[in-house]
Amino acid sequence: MALVGIARLAAQSPLLEAKRAVQYFEIPARSILNRTKPTMPFRWTINPYRGCEFGCKYCYARYTHEFMEMAAEEFEDKIYAKAASAHLLRQELRGIDRRDHIAMGTATDPYQPAERRYGRTRAILEVFAQERGWHLGIVTKSDLVMRDLDLLREVARANVLSVNVTITTLDDKLARMMEPRAPRPSLRLEAVRKLSEAGGLRVSVFPNPIMPGLTDGPRQLDRLAKAARDAGAVSFGGGPLFLMPSAQKVFLPFLEKEFPHLVERYRGLYEKSAYLGKEYKDLLAARVRQIRDRYGLASGPIEYKPEVWAPEQETLFPLK
Ligand code: SF4
């Protein structure tokens, strides 16, 4: 029987995108705390997952899948939840200096969709809620962070906690192209607002990475900083795109498809190094600083003295 009406239209519709099949695995973890290079602003990182379903085109962490003999593109399709993370973390915290800063979510988003099922980020926060005196920062693009609002406030009562929400653009269409499966910017801003209004939390917005010709316009950054301030963020800071070869494999074809006029410029900019040159970096830093000052925002996480604090740190803590 010949199809008619909507059935015929449906049958003739071109395929836009087949539903992706994301695979989830559990991977044993040798450690939960990973030491960073001395140049980083934090000494330790925690990433409860390997791989990140948000699939940002510029994601620098794709190389971490190459360590597992996988293609950079599999970073968003094969997600590994680290096993026994809370138990291991408790043991590891006993062996490090409480003054060291710890950052969660530097290589994968701790609130990516897998977190709804596996709760590894929540398990780690539950450990910190029972601890005192740590400096912890969380970076996310997801409004799922709202699920843990009460837990985060518990952590922040006894530790210096900063919740950092990444918003690269307020433009939903651009965000969808660059960060295909991350929550849209308006949802992230709403999370900033709710977290800030709840009290007891210091929330920052970071427009990282700032991308030449895509998100580095003064008006774009100004609107973003204003929206962050209006939503209750206390700081706003950003740096330029870092594009190592594994990220270029995904980002350059993306540019060729969506922004072909930018391809040559990017090839030139990143031909010799994954880092942008000093001239661009200085100009961008000045731009961000000016905008940040306009809205009275700080450049990074805010130090504060938690209500409950580790007694041995009373004399070490730089009070503000
Ligand atoms: S949210 Fe972060 S870790 Fe996840 S794909 Fe995007 S840039 Fe990479």
Short mmCIF file of C-alpha atoms and ligand atoms in Angstrom, two decimals:
data_model
loop_
_atom_site.label_atom_id
_atom_site.label_comp_id
_atom_site.label_asym_id
_atom_site.label_seq_id
_atom_site.Cartn_x
_atom_site.Cartn_y
_atom_site.Cartn_z
CA MET A 1 0.00 0.00 0.00
CA ALA A 2 1.38 3.41 -0.93
CA LEU A 3 2.10 5.70 1.99
CA VAL A 4 0.17 8.95 2.12
CA GLY A 5 0.16 12.18 4.06
CA ILE A 6 2.42 12.49 7.06
CA ALA A 7 3.43 8.82 6.71
CA ARG A 8 4.80 9.48 3.24
CA LEU A 9 6.55 12.63 4.38
CA ALA A 10 8.08 10.75 7.29
CA ALA A 11 9.27 7.93 5.06
CA GLN A 12 10.91 10.40 2.67
CA SER A 13 12.55 12.55 5.34
CA PRO A 14 16.32 12.68 5.10
CA LEU A 15 18.19 11.35 8.08
CA LEU A 16 19.63 14.23 10.09
CA GLU A 17 21.42 12.27 12.72
CA ALA A 18 21.10 8.69 13.83
CA LYS A 19 20.64 8.23 17.56
CA ARG A 20 24.04 7.77 19.03
CA ALA A 21 24.73 4.71 21.06
CA VAL A 22 26.75 5.73 24.09
CA GLN A 23 28.38 2.88 25.93
CA TYR A 24 29.07 3.01 29.63
CA PHE A 25 31.71 0.99 31.42
CA GLU A 26 33.06 0.66 34.91
CA ILE A 27 36.81 0.99 35.13
CA PRO A 28 38.98 0.19 38.13
CA ALA A 29 40.79 3.28 39.39
CA ARG A 30 44.32 3.16 40.70
CA SER A 31 43.84 6.61 42.17
CA ILE A 32 41.18 9.31 42.40
CA LEU A 33 43.49 12.23 43.12
CA ASN A 34 45.83 12.99 40.24
CA ARG A 35 48.77 15.32 40.72
CA THR A 36 49.06 18.22 38.27
CA LYS A 37 52.05 20.07 36.91
CA PRO A 38 53.48 22.73 39.25
CA THR A 39 52.33 25.49 36.85
CA MET A 40 48.64 24.74 37.48
CA PRO A 41 46.63 26.76 40.04
CA PHE A 42 45.59 23.52 41.77
CA ARG A 43 47.75 20.63 42.92
CA TRP A 44 45.29 17.77 42.49
CA THR A 45 42.48 16.91 40.11
CA ILE A 46 39.53 14.56 40.44
CA ASN A 47 37.68 13.24 37.41
CA PRO A 48 35.07 10.65 38.39
CA TYR A 49 34.62 9.63 34.73
CA ARG A 50 36.81 9.06 31.69
CA GLY A 51 35.26 10.41 28.51
CA CYS A 52 32.52 13.02 28.35
CA GLU A 53 29.22 12.72 26.58
CA PHE A 54 28.84 16.47 26.04
CA GLY A 55 31.19 16.13 23.08
CA CYS A 56 32.46 19.70 22.83
CA LYS A 57 34.21 20.19 19.51
CA TYR A 58 37.13 21.96 21.15
CA CYS A 59 37.56 19.58 24.08
CA TYR A 60 41.25 19.33 24.95
CA ALA A 61 40.74 16.19 27.04
CA ARG A 62 40.16 13.90 24.06
CA TYR A 63 43.78 12.81 24.28
CA THR A 64 42.89 10.92 27.47
CA HIS A 65 41.03 8.36 25.36
CA GLU A 66 44.08 7.97 23.17
CA PHE A 67 45.82 6.64 26.28
CA MET A 68 43.32 3.78 26.13
CA GLU A 69 44.16 3.13 22.46
CA MET A 70 40.93 4.72 21.31
CA ALA A 71 40.25 7.38 18.71
CA ALA A 72 39.77 10.94 19.94
CA GLU A 73 36.22 10.79 18.55
CA GLU A 74 35.33 7.95 20.93
CA PHE A 75 35.78 10.29 23.89
CA GLU A 76 32.07 11.13 23.82
CA ASP A 77 30.75 7.64 23.03
CA LYS A 78 32.60 5.43 25.47
CA ILE A 79 32.22 6.65 29.00
CA TYR A 80 34.04 5.02 31.91
CA ALA A 81 32.87 5.45 35.49
CA LYS A 82 35.65 4.99 38.00
CA ALA A 83 35.00 2.23 40.52
CA ALA A 84 35.12 2.61 44.31
CA SER A 85 35.94 6.27 43.97
CA ALA A 86 34.69 7.38 47.40
CA HIS A 87 36.55 4.65 49.26
CA LEU A 88 39.79 5.36 47.43
CA LEU A 89 39.46 9.09 47.89
CA ARG A 90 39.14 8.76 51.66
CA GLN A 91 42.41 6.84 51.77
CA GLU A 92 44.23 9.25 49.47
CA LEU A 93 43.17 12.39 51.32
CA ARG A 94 44.99 11.08 54.38
CA GLY A 95 48.26 11.34 52.46
CA ILE A 96 48.15 14.88 51.07
CA ASP A 97 48.54 18.40 52.42
CA ARG A 98 45.23 19.99 53.35
CA ARG A 99 46.39 23.33 51.93
CA ASP A 100 46.68 21.90 48.41
CA HIS A 101 43.88 22.94 46.07
CA ILE A 102 41.80 20.21 44.44
CA ALA A 103 39.85 20.68 41.20
CA MET A 104 37.06 18.36 40.10
CA GLY A 105 36.01 18.20 36.46
CA THR A 106 39.16 19.28 34.65
CA ALA A 107 39.15 16.51 32.03
CA THR A 108 35.53 15.33 31.99
CA ASP A 109 32.35 16.97 33.17
CA PRO A 110 31.41 15.62 36.62
CA TYR A 111 27.73 16.30 35.86
CA GLN A 112 27.54 14.71 32.43
CA PRO A 113 24.55 12.38 31.79
CA ALA A 114 26.37 9.34 33.23
CA GLU A 115 26.22 11.01 36.63
CA ARG A 116 22.43 10.56 36.73
CA ARG A 117 22.93 6.80 36.57
CA TYR A 118 26.17 6.21 38.42
CA GLY A 119 26.44 9.03 40.97
CA ARG A 120 30.23 8.94 41.20
CA THR A 121 30.48 12.71 41.59
CA ARG A 122 27.88 12.68 44.33
CA ALA A 123 29.76 9.90 46.12
CA ILE A 124 32.90 12.04 46.10
CA LEU A 125 31.06 15.10 47.39
CA GLU A 126 29.64 12.98 50.20
CA VAL A 127 33.23 12.30 51.27
CA PHE A 128 34.04 16.02 51.31
CA ALA A 129 30.86 16.74 53.25
CA GLN A 130 32.33 14.67 56.07
CA GLU A 131 35.75 16.33 55.80
CA ARG A 132 37.03 19.72 56.92
CA GLY A 133 39.48 22.25 55.65
CA TRP A 134 39.97 21.33 52.01
CA HIS A 135 40.01 23.73 49.06
CA LEU A 136 37.81 22.24 46.37
CA GLY A 137 36.69 23.65 43.01
CA ILE A 138 34.11 22.05 40.71
CA VAL A 139 33.83 22.86 37.01
CA THR A 140 30.74 21.94 35.03
CA LYS A 141 28.59 22.83 32.06
CA SER A 142 25.57 21.06 33.45
CA ASP A 143 22.52 22.18 35.36
CA LEU A 144 22.49 18.69 36.90
CA VAL A 145 24.73 20.31 39.52
CA MET A 146 21.43 21.60 41.00
CA ARG A 147 20.62 18.07 42.13
CA ASP A 148 23.44 18.34 44.66
CA LEU A 149 22.60 21.80 45.95
CA ASP A 150 22.13 20.73 49.59
CA LEU A 151 25.19 18.52 49.51
CA LEU A 152 27.31 21.31 48.02
CA ARG A 153 26.20 23.65 50.79
CA GLU A 154 27.23 21.02 53.32
CA VAL A 155 30.66 20.74 51.67
CA ALA A 156 31.00 24.55 51.64
CA ARG A 157 30.27 24.81 55.38
CA ALA A 158 33.46 23.01 56.26
CA ASN A 159 35.66 23.43 53.18
CA VAL A 160 36.45 26.29 50.81
CA LEU A 161 34.31 25.34 47.83
CA SER A 162 33.94 27.14 44.52
CA VAL A 163 31.36 26.06 41.98
CA ASN A 164 32.43 27.12 38.49
CA VAL A 165 29.95 27.00 35.64
CA THR A 166 31.37 27.16 32.13
CA ILE A 167 29.37 29.24 29.66
CA THR A 168 31.20 29.96 26.40
CA THR A 169 28.36 31.85 24.72
CA LEU A 170 24.79 32.97 25.38
CA ASP A 171 23.89 32.05 21.81
CA ASP A 172 21.94 28.76 21.99
CA LYS A 173 22.54 27.96 18.33
CA LEU A 174 26.29 28.45 18.54
CA ALA A 175 26.43 26.50 21.80
CA ARG A 176 24.51 23.61 20.23
CA MET A 177 27.03 23.48 17.38
CA MET A 178 30.11 23.65 19.57
CA GLU A 179 28.86 21.71 22.61
CA PRO A 180 26.27 19.43 21.02
CA ARG A 181 25.04 17.57 24.08
CA ALA A 182 25.71 20.02 26.88
CA PRO A 183 22.75 21.80 28.49
CA ARG A 184 21.95 25.04 26.74
CA PRO A 185 23.42 28.29 28.12
CA SER A 186 20.13 29.54 29.58
CA LEU A 187 19.88 26.39 31.73
CA ARG A 188 23.44 26.88 32.95
CA LEU A 189 22.72 30.50 33.84
CA GLU A 190 19.61 29.42 35.69
CA ALA A 191 21.76 26.97 37.66
CA VAL A 192 24.14 29.83 38.52
CA ARG A 193 21.17 31.84 39.75
CA LYS A 194 19.70 29.06 41.88
CA LEU A 195 23.03 28.04 43.37
CA SER A 196 23.82 31.67 44.22
CA GLU A 197 20.39 32.38 45.67
CA ALA A 198 20.53 29.30 47.88
CA GLY A 199 23.21 31.01 49.97
CA GLY A 200 26.45 29.60 51.29
CA LEU A 201 27.97 28.95 47.85
CA ARG A 202 30.44 31.00 45.79
CA VAL A 203 29.58 30.56 42.14
CA SER A 204 31.73 31.66 39.21
CA VAL A 205 31.14 31.76 35.48
CA PHE A 206 33.99 30.95 33.12
CA PRO A 207 33.69 31.57 29.38
CA ASN A 208 36.45 29.02 28.69
CA PRO A 209 37.79 28.39 26.21
CA ILE A 210 37.50 31.75 24.50
CA MET A 211 37.69 31.08 20.77
CA PRO A 212 39.12 33.54 18.22
CA GLY A 213 36.44 34.80 15.86
CA LEU A 214 33.75 32.74 17.58
CA THR A 215 33.37 33.87 21.17
CA ASP A 216 36.04 36.52 21.74
CA GLY A 217 34.03 39.59 20.62
CA PRO A 218 33.89 42.37 23.24
CA ARG A 219 30.11 42.60 23.01
CA GLN A 220 29.69 38.84 23.39
CA LEU A 221 31.95 38.73 26.43
CA ASP A 222 30.32 41.80 27.91
CA ARG A 223 26.83 40.31 27.63
CA LEU A 224 28.04 37.10 29.16
CA ALA A 225 29.73 38.83 32.11
CA LYS A 226 26.64 40.96 32.73
CA ALA A 227 24.38 37.91 32.62
CA ALA A 228 26.74 36.11 35.02
CA ARG A 229 26.74 39.06 37.44
CA ASP A 230 22.94 39.37 37.22
CA ALA A 231 22.60 35.66 38.01
CA GLY A 232 24.72 36.09 41.15
CA ALA A 233 28.17 34.94 40.00
CA VAL A 234 31.05 36.39 41.98
CA SER A 235 33.82 35.90 39.45
CA PHE A 236 34.40 35.74 35.75
CA GLY A 237 37.67 34.78 34.13
CA GLY A 238 38.69 33.19 30.93
CA GLY A 239 41.57 32.23 28.74
CA PRO A 240 42.03 31.40 25.07
CA LEU A 241 41.48 28.09 23.33
CA PHE A 242 44.22 25.53 23.72
CA LEU A 243 44.14 23.20 20.73
CA MET A 244 46.39 20.18 20.88
CA PRO A 245 46.56 17.74 17.94
CA SER A 246 43.89 15.35 19.31
CA ALA A 247 41.48 18.28 19.67
CA GLN A 248 42.39 19.63 16.23
CA LYS A 249 41.24 16.33 14.69
CA VAL A 250 37.70 17.18 15.74
CA PHE A 251 37.75 20.97 15.86
CA LEU A 252 39.16 21.69 12.39
CA PRO A 253 36.63 19.50 10.51
CA PHE A 254 33.93 21.20 12.61
CA LEU A 255 35.17 24.61 11.46
CA GLU A 256 35.35 23.42 7.86
CA LYS A 257 31.68 22.43 8.04
CA GLU A 258 30.23 25.29 10.08
CA PHE A 259 32.66 28.21 9.78
CA PRO A 260 34.80 27.62 6.66
CA HIS A 261 35.96 31.23 6.59
CA LEU A 262 37.81 30.66 9.88
CA VAL A 263 39.73 27.54 8.88
CA GLU A 264 42.83 29.18 7.45
CA ARG A 265 43.04 31.59 10.35
CA TYR A 266 42.96 28.74 12.84
CA ARG A 267 45.46 26.68 10.90
CA GLY A 268 47.82 29.65 11.02
CA LEU A 269 47.21 30.33 14.69
CA TYR A 270 47.73 26.74 15.82
CA GLU A 271 50.17 25.51 13.22
CA LYS A 272 53.23 25.58 15.45
CA SER A 273 51.77 25.28 18.90
CA ALA A 274 48.63 24.25 20.75
CA TYR A 275 48.83 27.61 22.54
CA LEU A 276 48.04 31.00 21.07
CA GLY A 277 50.77 33.63 20.83
CA LYS A 278 51.50 36.22 23.49
CA GLU A 279 50.04 39.12 21.54
CA TYR A 280 46.56 37.59 21.30
CA LYS A 281 46.71 36.32 24.88
CA ASP A 282 47.63 39.76 26.23
CA LEU A 283 44.90 41.50 24.22
CA LEU A 284 42.31 38.99 25.36
CA ALA A 285 43.42 39.18 29.00
CA ALA A 286 43.06 42.98 28.90
CA ARG A 287 39.62 42.69 27.32
CA VAL A 288 38.38 40.20 29.91
CA ARG A 289 39.86 42.26 32.76
CA GLN A 290 38.14 45.42 31.57
CA ILE A 291 34.78 43.68 31.26
CA ARG A 292 35.16 41.94 34.60
CA ASP A 293 35.94 45.25 36.31
CA ARG A 294 32.91 46.84 34.68
CA TYR A 295 30.67 44.38 36.51
CA GLY A 296 32.63 44.20 39.75
CA LEU A 297 33.54 40.54 39.31
CA ALA A 298 36.63 38.84 40.70
CA SER A 299 39.04 36.95 38.45
CA GLY A 300 38.89 33.57 40.15
CA PRO A 301 37.57 31.55 43.05
CA ILE A 302 36.91 33.52 46.24
CA GLU A 303 38.64 32.56 49.49
CA TYR A 304 36.43 32.59 52.55
CA LYS A 305 36.45 31.11 55.99
CA PRO A 306 33.95 28.26 56.23
CA GLU A 307 31.68 28.06 59.28
CA VAL A 308 33.39 24.87 60.36
CA TRP A 309 37.10 24.68 59.79
CA ALA A 310 39.98 22.36 60.56
CA PRO A 311 41.50 23.72 63.80
CA GLU A 312 45.10 23.24 62.66
CA GLN A 313 44.48 25.60 59.77
CA GLU A 314 43.32 28.57 61.77
CA THR A 315 46.74 30.19 61.62
CA LEU A 316 47.44 29.25 58.01
CA PHE A 317 44.36 30.54 56.32
CA PRO A 318 44.63 33.87 54.50
CA LEU A 319 41.40 35.50 55.66
CA LYS A 320 39.53 37.89 53.43
S1 SF4 B 1 32.14 19.39 28.94
FE1 SF4 B 1 34.34 19.63 29.19
S2 SF4 B 1 35.14 17.55 29.30
FE2 SF4 B 1 33.09 17.43 28.45
S3 SF4 B 1 33.38 17.42 26.25
FE3 SF4 B 1 33.01 19.54 26.91
S4 SF4 B 1 35.05 20.40 27.23
FE4 SF4 B 1 35.29 18.17 27.18
#
